[in-house]
mmCIF file of C-alpha atoms in Angstrom:
data_model
loop_
_atom_site.group_PDB
_atom_site.id
_atom_site.type_symbol
_atom_site.label_atom_id
_atom_site.label_comp_id
_atom_site.label_asym_id
_atom_site.label_seq_id
_atom_site.Cartn_x
_atom_site.Cartn_y
_atom_site.Cartn_z
ATOM 1 C CA UNK A 17 -6.999 -11.739 0.306
ATOM 2 C CA UNK A 18 -3.697 -13.078 1.613
ATOM 3 C CA UNK A 19 -1.715 -9.965 0.592
ATOM 4 C CA UNK A 20 -1.963 -7.174 3.169
ATOM 5 C CA UNK A 21 -1.107 -3.588 2.245
ATOM 6 C CA UNK A 22 0.526 -1.402 4.898
ATOM 7 C CA UNK A 23 0.320 1.985 3.209
ATOM 8 C CA UNK A 24 -1.674 3.356 6.142
ATOM 9 C CA UNK A 25 1.156 2.403 8.516
ATOM 10 C CA UNK A 26 3.682 4.222 6.344
ATOM 11 C CA UNK A 27 1.399 7.270 6.074
ATOM 12 C CA UNK A 28 1.123 7.446 9.859
ATOM 13 C CA UNK A 29 4.886 7.045 10.338
ATOM 14 C CA UNK A 30 5.565 9.839 7.835
ATOM 15 C CA UNK A 31 2.656 12.022 9.068
ATOM 16 C CA UNK A 32 1.481 12.305 5.462
ATOM 17 C CA UNK A 33 -2.051 12.583 4.102
ATOM 18 C CA UNK A 34 -3.558 10.353 1.421
ATOM 19 C CA UNK A 35 -3.955 13.401 -0.813
ATOM 20 C CA UNK A 36 -0.302 14.378 -0.472
ATOM 21 C CA UNK A 37 0.838 10.814 -1.176
ATOM 22 C CA UNK A 38 -1.440 10.564 -4.217
ATOM 23 C CA UNK A 39 0.001 13.820 -5.598
ATOM 24 C CA UNK A 40 3.579 12.708 -5.025
ATOM 25 C CA UNK A 41 3.003 9.232 -6.525
ATOM 26 C CA UNK A 42 0.942 10.498 -9.449
ATOM 27 C CA UNK A 43 -2.292 8.562 -8.924
ATOM 28 C CA UNK A 44 -5.765 9.660 -7.896
ATOM 29 C CA UNK A 45 -6.726 9.641 -4.217
ATOM 30 C CA UNK A 46 -9.543 7.225 -5.118
ATOM 31 C CA UNK A 47 -7.120 4.730 -6.685
ATOM 32 C CA UNK A 48 -4.763 5.105 -3.743
ATOM 33 C CA UNK A 49 -7.661 4.396 -1.356
ATOM 34 C CA UNK A 50 -8.483 1.189 -3.262
ATOM 35 C CA UNK A 51 -4.878 0.065 -2.902
ATOM 36 C CA UNK A 52 -4.567 1.229 0.715
ATOM 37 C CA UNK A 53 -7.746 -0.558 1.795
ATOM 38 C CA UNK A 54 -6.708 -3.868 0.243
ATOM 39 C CA UNK A 55 -9.396 -3.867 -2.460
ATOM 40 C CA UNK A 56 -6.975 -3.715 -5.405
ATOM 41 C CA UNK A 57 -6.593 -6.819 -7.552
ATOM 42 C CA UNK A 58 -3.222 -5.680 -8.923
ATOM 43 C CA UNK A 59 -0.606 -2.968 -8.565
ATOM 44 C CA UNK A 60 1.654 -1.688 -11.315
ATOM 45 C CA UNK A 61 5.355 -1.960 -10.627
ATOM 46 C CA UNK A 62 5.691 1.716 -11.565
ATOM 47 C CA UNK A 63 3.184 2.614 -8.824
ATOM 48 C CA UNK A 64 4.934 0.363 -6.318
ATOM 49 C CA UNK A 65 8.290 1.910 -7.252
ATOM 50 C CA UNK A 66 6.859 5.417 -6.854
ATOM 51 C CA UNK A 67 5.447 4.524 -3.420
ATOM 52 C CA UNK A 68 8.836 3.152 -2.371
ATOM 53 C CA UNK A 69 10.582 6.272 -3.652
ATOM 54 C CA UNK A 70 8.246 8.601 -1.726
ATOM 55 C CA UNK A 71 8.414 6.539 1.465
ATOM 56 C CA UNK A 72 12.128 5.675 1.050
ATOM 57 C CA UNK A 73 11.312 2.030 1.731
ATOM 58 C CA UNK A 74 11.363 -1.432 0.182
ATOM 59 C CA UNK A 75 8.307 -3.155 -1.386
ATOM 60 C CA UNK A 76 8.247 -5.557 1.566
ATOM 61 C CA UNK A 77 7.607 -2.598 3.862
ATOM 62 C CA UNK A 78 4.328 -1.983 1.998
ATOM 63 C CA UNK A 79 3.147 -5.501 1.136
ATOM 64 C CA UNK A 80 3.072 -8.681 3.196
ATOM 65 C CA UNK A 81 1.575 -12.128 2.835
ATOM 66 C CA UNK A 82 -0.875 -13.458 5.427
ATOM 67 C CA UNK A 83 -2.184 -17.018 5.419
ATOM 68 C CA UNK A 84 -5.907 -17.236 4.753
ATOM 69 C CA UNK A 85 -8.135 -18.744 7.438
ATOM 70 C CA UNK A 86 -9.438 -21.945 5.850
ATOM 71 C CA UNK A 87 -11.305 -23.179 8.927
ATOM 72 C CA UNK A 88 -14.507 -21.433 7.804
ATOM 73 C CA UNK A 89 -14.820 -19.159 10.834
#
C-alpha cells in the first residue's frame, strides 16, 4: 500500500508502549496494531485527531505516501 504509517517511530520517540497509546487514544491494542503495521484499509479522522493530540504532532508526522514499485520485482 502506498500509504506508510509511522506510529512506531512516534512511539519510540516518546518512549511509549502500544498499550499506553491505545488507552490514551481510546481504541483497542489490536486495532492500534492493525493501524501501526499498515494493514488498515481506513482510519477515522477522530482516531487520527486523537493520535495527533497524544503525540502533539501533525497528521503528516504519522502518515506518508510512498510510490508503489510497479516494476514487478
